Short mmCIF file of N, CA and C in Angstrom, two decimals:
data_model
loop_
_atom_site.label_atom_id
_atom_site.label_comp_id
_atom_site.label_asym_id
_atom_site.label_seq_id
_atom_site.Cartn_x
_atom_site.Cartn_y
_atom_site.Cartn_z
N UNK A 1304 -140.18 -175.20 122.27
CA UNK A 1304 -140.99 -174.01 122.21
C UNK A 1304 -140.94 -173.31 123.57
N UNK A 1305 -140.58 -171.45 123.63
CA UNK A 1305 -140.45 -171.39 124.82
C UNK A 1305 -141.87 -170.72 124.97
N UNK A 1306 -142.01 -170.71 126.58
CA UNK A 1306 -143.58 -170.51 127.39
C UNK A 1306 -142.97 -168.65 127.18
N UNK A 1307 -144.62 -167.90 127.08
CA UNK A 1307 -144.13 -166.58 127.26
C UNK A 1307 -144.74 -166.55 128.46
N UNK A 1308 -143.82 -165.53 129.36
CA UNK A 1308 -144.28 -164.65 130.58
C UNK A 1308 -144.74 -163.35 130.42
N UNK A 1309 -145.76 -163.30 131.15
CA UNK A 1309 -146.52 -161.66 131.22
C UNK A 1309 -145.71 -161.14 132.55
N UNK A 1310 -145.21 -160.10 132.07
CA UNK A 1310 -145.12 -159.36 133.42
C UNK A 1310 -145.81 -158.10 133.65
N UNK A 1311 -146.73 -158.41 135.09
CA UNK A 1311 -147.95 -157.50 135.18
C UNK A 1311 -147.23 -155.86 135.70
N UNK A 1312 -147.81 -155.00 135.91
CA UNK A 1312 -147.07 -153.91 136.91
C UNK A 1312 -147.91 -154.27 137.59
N UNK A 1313 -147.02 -153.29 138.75
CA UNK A 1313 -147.22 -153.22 139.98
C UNK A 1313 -148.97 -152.73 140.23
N UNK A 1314 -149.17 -151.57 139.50
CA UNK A 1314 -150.80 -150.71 139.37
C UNK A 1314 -151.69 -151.88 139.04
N UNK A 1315 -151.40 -152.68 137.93
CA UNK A 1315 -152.48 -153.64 137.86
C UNK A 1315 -152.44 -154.73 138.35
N UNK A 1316 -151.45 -154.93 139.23
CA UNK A 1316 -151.49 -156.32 140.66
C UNK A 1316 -152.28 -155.49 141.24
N UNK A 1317 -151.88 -153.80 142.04
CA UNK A 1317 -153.09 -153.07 142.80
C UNK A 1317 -154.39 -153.23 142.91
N UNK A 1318 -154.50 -152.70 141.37
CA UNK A 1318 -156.36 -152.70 141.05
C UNK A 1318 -156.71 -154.23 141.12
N UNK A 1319 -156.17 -155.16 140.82
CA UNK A 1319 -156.84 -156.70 140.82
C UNK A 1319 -156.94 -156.81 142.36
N UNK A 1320 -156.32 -156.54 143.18
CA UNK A 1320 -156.14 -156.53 144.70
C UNK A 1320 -157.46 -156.20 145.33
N UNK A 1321 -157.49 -154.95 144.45
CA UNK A 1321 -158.73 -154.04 145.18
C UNK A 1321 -159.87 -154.52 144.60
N UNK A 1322 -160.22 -155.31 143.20
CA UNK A 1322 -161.43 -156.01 142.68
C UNK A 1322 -161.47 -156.86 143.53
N UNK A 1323 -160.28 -157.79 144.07
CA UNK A 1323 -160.62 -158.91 145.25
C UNK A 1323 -161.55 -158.98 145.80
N UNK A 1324 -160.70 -158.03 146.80
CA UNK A 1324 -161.09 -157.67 147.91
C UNK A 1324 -162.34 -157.28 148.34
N UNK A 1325 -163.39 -156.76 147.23
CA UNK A 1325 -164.71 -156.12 146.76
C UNK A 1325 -165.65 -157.29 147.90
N UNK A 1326 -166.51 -156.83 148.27
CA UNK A 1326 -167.41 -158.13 149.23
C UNK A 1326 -168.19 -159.11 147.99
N UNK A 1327 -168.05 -159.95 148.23
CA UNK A 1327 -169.11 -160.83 147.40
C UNK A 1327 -168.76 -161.71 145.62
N UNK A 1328 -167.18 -160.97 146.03
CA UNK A 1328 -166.74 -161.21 144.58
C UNK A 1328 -166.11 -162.69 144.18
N UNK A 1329 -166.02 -162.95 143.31
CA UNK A 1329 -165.66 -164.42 143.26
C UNK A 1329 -164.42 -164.49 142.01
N UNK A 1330 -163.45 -165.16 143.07
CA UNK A 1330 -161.75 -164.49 142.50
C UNK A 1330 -161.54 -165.68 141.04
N UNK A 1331 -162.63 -166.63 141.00
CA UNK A 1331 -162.18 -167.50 139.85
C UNK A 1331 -162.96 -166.47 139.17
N UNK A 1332 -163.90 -165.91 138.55
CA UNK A 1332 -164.55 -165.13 137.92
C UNK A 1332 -163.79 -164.31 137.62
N UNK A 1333 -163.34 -163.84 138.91
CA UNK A 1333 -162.47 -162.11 138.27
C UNK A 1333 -160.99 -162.70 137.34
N UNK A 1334 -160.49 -163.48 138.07
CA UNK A 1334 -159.59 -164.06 137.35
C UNK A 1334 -160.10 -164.55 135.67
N UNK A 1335 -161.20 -165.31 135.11
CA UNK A 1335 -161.57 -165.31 134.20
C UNK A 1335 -162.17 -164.35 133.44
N UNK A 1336 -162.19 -162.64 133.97
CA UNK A 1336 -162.69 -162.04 133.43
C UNK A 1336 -161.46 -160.93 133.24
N UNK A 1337 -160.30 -161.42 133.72
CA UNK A 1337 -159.19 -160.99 133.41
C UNK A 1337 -158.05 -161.12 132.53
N UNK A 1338 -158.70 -162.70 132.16
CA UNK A 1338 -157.91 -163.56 131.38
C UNK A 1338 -156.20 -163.88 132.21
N UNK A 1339 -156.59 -164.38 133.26
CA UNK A 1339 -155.76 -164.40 134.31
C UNK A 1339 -155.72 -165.95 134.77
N UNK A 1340 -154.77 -166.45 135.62
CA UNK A 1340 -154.99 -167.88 136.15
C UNK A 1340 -155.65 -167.50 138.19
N UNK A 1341 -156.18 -168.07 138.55
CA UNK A 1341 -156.88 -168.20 139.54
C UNK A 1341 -155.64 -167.86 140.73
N UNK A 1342 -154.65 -168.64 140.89
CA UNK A 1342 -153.62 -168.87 141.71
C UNK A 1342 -152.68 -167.36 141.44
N UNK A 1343 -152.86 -167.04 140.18
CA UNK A 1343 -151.21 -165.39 140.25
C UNK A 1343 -152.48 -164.26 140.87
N UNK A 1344 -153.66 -164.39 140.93
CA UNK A 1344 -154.24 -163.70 142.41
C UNK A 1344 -153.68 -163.19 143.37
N UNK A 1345 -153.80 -164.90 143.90
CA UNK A 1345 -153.50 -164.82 145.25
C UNK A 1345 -151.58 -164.69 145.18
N UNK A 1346 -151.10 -164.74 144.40
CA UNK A 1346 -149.36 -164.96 144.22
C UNK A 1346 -149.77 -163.46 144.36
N UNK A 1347 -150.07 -162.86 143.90
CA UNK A 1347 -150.03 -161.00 143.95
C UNK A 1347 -150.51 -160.70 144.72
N UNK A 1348 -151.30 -161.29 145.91
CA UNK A 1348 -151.79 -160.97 147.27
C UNK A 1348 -150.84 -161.02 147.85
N UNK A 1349 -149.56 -162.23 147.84
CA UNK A 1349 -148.33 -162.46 148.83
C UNK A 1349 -147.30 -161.49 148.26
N UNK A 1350 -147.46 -161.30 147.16
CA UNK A 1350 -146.21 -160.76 146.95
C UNK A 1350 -146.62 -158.90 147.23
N UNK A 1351 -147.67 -158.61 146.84
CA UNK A 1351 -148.03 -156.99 147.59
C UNK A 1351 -148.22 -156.75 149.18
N UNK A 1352 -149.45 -158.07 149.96
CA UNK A 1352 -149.37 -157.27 150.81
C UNK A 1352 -148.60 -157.87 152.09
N UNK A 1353 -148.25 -158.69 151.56
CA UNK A 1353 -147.23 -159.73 152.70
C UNK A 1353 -145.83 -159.28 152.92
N UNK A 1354 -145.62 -159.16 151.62
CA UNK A 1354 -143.97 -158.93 151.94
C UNK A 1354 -143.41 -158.09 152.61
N UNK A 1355 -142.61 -158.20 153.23
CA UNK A 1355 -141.87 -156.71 154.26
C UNK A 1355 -141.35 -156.28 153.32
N UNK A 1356 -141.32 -154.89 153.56
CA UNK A 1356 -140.46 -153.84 152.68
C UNK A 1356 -138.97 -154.53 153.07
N UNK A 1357 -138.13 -153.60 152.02
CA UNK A 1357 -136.48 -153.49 152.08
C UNK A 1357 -135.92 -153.13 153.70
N UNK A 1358 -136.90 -151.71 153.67
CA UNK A 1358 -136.68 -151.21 155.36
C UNK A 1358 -137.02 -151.61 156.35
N UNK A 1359 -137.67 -152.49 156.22
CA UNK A 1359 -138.14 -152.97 157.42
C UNK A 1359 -137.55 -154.05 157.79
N UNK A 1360 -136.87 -154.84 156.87
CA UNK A 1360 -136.01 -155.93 157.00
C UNK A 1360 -134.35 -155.50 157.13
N UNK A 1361 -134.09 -154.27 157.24
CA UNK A 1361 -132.37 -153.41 157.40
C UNK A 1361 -132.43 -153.92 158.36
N UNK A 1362 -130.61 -154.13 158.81
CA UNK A 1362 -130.50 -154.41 160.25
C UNK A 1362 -129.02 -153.35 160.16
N UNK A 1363 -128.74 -152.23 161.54
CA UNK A 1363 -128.04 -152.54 161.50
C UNK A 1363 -126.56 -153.54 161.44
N UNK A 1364 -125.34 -153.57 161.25
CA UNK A 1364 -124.53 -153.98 161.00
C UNK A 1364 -123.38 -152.97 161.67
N UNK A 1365 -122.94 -153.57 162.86
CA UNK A 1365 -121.62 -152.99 163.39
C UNK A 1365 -120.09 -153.50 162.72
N UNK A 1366 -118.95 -152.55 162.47
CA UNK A 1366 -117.94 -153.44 161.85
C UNK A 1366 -116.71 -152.87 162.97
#
C-alpha cells in the first residue's frame, strides 16, 4: 500500500509560519488544528526561512 504525500504550497507553509510565530501560540495545537504533524512545522520553518536563496549561493565561475 503506497503512503500519500500532501504537497503544501508555498502561501500555506507562509500563513502557518505567520500563525507560529503569533506570541503565545502553541505549535502542537496549531498543528492539530491544521490537521498537520507537529515536526512539517518546523520542516517549513527550515525550509522557508533558513534556506539561502539560488542567488545568494551563485558563485562566480572563471573558465
Amino acid at each position: 500500500m503506497k503512503r500519500k504525500y500532501t504537497a503544501f504550497t508555498k502561501a500555506f507553509k507562509q500563513q502557518t509560519l505567520d500563525l507560529a510565530s503569533q506570541p503565545n501560540t502553541c505549535i502542537a495545537r496549531l498543528a492539530r488544528d491544521l490537521g498537520i504533524r507537529r515536526n512539517l512545522i518546523y520542516k517549513m520553518e527550515v525550509e522557508i526561512l533558513k534556506k539561502p536563496r539560488l542567488s545568494s549561493q551563485a558563485k562566480t565561475i572563471k573558465i
